[in-house]
PDB file of C-alpha atoms in Angstrom:
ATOM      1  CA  UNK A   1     -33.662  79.592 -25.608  1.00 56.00           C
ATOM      2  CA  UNK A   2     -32.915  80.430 -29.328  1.00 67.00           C
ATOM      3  CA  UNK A   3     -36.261  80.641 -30.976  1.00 70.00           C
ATOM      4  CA  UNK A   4     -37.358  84.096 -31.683  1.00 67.00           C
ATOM      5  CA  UNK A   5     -41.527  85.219 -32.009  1.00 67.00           C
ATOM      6  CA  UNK A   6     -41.805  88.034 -34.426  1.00 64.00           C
ATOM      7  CA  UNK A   7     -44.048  90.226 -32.938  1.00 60.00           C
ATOM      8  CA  UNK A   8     -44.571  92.351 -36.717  1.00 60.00           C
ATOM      9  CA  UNK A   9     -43.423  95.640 -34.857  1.00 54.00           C
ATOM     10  CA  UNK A  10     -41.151  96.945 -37.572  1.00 55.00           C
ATOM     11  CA  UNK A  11     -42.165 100.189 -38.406  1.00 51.00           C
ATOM     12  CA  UNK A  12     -41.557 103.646 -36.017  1.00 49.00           C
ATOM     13  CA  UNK A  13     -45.632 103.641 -36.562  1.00 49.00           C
ATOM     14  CA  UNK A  14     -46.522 100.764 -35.146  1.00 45.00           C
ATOM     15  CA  UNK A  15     -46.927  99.778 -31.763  1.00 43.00           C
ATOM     16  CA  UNK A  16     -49.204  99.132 -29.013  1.00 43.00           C
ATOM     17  CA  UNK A  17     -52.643 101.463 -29.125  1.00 43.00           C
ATOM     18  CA  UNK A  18     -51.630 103.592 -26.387  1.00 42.00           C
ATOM     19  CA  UNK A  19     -48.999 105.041 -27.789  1.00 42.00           C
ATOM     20  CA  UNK A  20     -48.835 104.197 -31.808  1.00 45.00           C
ATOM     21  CA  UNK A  21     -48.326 107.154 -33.778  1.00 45.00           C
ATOM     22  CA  UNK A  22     -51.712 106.774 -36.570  1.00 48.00           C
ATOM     23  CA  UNK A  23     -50.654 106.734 -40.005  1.00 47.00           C
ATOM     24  CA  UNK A  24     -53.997 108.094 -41.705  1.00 46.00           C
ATOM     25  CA  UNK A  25     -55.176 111.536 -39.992  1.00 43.00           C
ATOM     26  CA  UNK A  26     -58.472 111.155 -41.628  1.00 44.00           C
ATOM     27  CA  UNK A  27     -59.358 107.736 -39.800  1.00 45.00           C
ATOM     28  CA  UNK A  28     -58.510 110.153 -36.848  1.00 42.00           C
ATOM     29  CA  UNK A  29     -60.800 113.106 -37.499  1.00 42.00           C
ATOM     30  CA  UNK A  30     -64.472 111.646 -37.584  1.00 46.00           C
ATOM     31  CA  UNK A  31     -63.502 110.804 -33.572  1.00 45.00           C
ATOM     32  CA  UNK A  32     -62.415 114.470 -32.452  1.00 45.00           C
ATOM     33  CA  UNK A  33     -65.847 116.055 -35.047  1.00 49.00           C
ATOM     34  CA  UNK A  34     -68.162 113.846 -32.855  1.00 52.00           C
ATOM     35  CA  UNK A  35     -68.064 116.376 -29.429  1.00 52.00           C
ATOM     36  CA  UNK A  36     -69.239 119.577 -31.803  1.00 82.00           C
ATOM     37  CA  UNK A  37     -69.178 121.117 -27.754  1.00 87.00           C
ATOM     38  CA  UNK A  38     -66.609 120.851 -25.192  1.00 91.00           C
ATOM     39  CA  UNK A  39     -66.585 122.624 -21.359  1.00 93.00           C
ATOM     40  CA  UNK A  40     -64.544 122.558 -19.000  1.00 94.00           C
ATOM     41  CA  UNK A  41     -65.282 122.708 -15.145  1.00 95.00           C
ATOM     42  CA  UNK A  42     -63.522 122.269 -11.910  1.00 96.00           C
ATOM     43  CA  UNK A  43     -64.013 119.860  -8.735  1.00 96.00           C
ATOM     44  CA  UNK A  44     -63.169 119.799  -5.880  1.00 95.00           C
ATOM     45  CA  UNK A  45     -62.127 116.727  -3.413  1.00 92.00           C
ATOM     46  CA  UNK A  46     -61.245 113.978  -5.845  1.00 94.00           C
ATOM     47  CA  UNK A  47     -58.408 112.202  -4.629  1.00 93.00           C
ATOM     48  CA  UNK A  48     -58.190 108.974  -6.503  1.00 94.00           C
ATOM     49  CA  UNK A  49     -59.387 106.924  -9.559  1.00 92.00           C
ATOM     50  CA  UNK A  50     -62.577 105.696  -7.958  1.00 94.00           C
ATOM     51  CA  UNK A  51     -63.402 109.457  -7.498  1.00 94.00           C
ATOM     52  CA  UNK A  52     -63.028 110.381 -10.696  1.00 95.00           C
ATOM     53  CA  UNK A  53     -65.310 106.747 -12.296  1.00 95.00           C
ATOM     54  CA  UNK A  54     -67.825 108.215 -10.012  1.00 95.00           C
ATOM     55  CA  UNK A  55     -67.957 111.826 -11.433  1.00 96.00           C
ATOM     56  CA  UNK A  56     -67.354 110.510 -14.647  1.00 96.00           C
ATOM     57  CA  UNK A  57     -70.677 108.329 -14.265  1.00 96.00           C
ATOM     58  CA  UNK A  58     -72.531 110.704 -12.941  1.00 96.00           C
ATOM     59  CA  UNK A  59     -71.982 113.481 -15.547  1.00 96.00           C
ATOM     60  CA  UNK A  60     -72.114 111.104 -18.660  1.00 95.00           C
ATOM     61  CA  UNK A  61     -75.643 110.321 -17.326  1.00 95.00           C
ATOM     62  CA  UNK A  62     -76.658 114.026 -18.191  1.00 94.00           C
ATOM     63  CA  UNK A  63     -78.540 114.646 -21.323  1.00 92.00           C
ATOM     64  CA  UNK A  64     -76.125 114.934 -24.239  1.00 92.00           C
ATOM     65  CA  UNK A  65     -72.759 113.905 -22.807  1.00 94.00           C
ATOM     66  CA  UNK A  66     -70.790 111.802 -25.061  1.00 95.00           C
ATOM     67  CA  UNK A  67     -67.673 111.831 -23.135  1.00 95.00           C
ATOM     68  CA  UNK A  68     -65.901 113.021 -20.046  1.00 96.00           C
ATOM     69  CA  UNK A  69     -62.312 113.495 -19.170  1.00 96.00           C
ATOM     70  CA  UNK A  70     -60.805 113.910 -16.517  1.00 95.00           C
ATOM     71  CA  UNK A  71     -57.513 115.755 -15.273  1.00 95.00           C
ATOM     72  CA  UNK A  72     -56.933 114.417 -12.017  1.00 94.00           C
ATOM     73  CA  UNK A  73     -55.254 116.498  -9.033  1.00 92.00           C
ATOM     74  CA  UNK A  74     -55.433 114.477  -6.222  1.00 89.00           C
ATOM     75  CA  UNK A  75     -56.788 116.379  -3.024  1.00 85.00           C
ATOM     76  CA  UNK A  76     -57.195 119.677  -4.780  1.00 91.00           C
ATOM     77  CA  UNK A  77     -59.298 121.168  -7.607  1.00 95.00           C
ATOM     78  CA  UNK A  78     -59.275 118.631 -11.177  1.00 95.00           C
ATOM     79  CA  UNK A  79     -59.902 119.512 -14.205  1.00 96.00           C
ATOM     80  CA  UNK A  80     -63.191 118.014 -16.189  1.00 96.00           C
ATOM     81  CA  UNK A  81     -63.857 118.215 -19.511  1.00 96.00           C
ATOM     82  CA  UNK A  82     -67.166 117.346 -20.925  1.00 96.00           C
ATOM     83  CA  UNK A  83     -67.357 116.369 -24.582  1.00 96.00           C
ATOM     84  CA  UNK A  84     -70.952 116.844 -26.272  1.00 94.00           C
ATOM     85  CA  UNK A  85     -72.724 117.900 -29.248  1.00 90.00           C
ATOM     86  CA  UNK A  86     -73.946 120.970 -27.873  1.00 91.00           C
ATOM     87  CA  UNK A  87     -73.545 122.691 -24.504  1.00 90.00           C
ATOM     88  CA  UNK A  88     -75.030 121.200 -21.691  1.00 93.00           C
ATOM     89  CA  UNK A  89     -77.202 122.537 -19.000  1.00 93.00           C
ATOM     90  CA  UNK A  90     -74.398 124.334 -15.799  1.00 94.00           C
ATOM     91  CA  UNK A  91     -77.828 123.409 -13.410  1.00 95.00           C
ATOM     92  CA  UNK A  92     -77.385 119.401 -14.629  1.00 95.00           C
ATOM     93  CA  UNK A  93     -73.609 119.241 -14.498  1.00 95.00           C
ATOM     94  CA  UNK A  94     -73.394 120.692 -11.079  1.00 95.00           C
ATOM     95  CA  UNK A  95     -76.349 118.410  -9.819  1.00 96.00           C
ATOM     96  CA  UNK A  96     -74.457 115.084 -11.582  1.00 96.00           C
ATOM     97  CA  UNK A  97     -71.110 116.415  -9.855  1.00 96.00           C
ATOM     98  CA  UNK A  98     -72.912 116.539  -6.453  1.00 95.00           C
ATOM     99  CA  UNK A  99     -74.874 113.111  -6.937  1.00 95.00           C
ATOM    100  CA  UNK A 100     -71.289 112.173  -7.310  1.00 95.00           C
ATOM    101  CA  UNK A 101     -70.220 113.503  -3.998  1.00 94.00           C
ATOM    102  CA  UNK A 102     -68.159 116.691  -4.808  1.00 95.00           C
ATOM    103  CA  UNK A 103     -68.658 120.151  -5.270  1.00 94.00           C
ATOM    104  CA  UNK A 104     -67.932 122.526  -8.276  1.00 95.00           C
ATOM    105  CA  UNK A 105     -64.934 125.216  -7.530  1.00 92.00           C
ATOM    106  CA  UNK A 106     -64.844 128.458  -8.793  1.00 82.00           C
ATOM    107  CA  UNK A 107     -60.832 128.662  -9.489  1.00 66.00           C
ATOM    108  CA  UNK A 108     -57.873 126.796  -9.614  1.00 55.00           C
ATOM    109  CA  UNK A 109     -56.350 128.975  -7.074  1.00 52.00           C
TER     110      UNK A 109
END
């Protein structure tokens, strides 16, 4: 087996989209200007991926969330950060984080 496929991955910029370095910052920027808001809370008793899709659902649902991420620590309090273009009601964000099943913590103690 000789025959070589050029895959066209020649530069140190290129690669696959997870972990391609971008080459024009300003293609970048309209992205990160969209969430004019961002807020972080904490929750308790995710332990896996399916826990944090269902938080994730739930709190996107809420009035003006554009985005949610999420900084899993399995079995003890993760991170979420909610994207939006301005700040979102506590009341709603607790109530979508219960919906999901979990409960907000006070500290990452």
């Amino acid at each position: 087996m000789t025959d070589r496929i050029e895959l066209g991955l020649k530069d140190a910029g290129a690669g696959c989209a997870c972990c391609a370095v971008p080459t024009n910052t300003e293609a970048s920027a309209p992205a990160a200007a969209l969430s004019a808001s961002s807020e972080e809370v904490l929750v308790a008793g995710m332990t896996c991926s399916h826990c944090v899709s269902s938080v994730s659902e739930e709190l996107t649902a809420v009035a003006g969330v554009e985005s949610v991420d999420v900084d899993l620590n399995a079995g003890g309090i993760s991170r979420v950060t909610i994207h939006s273009a301005a700040p979102v009601d506590p009341a709603a964000v607790k109530a979508a984080v219960e919906e999901a099943g979990y409960t907000l913590a006070t500290s990452q103690a």
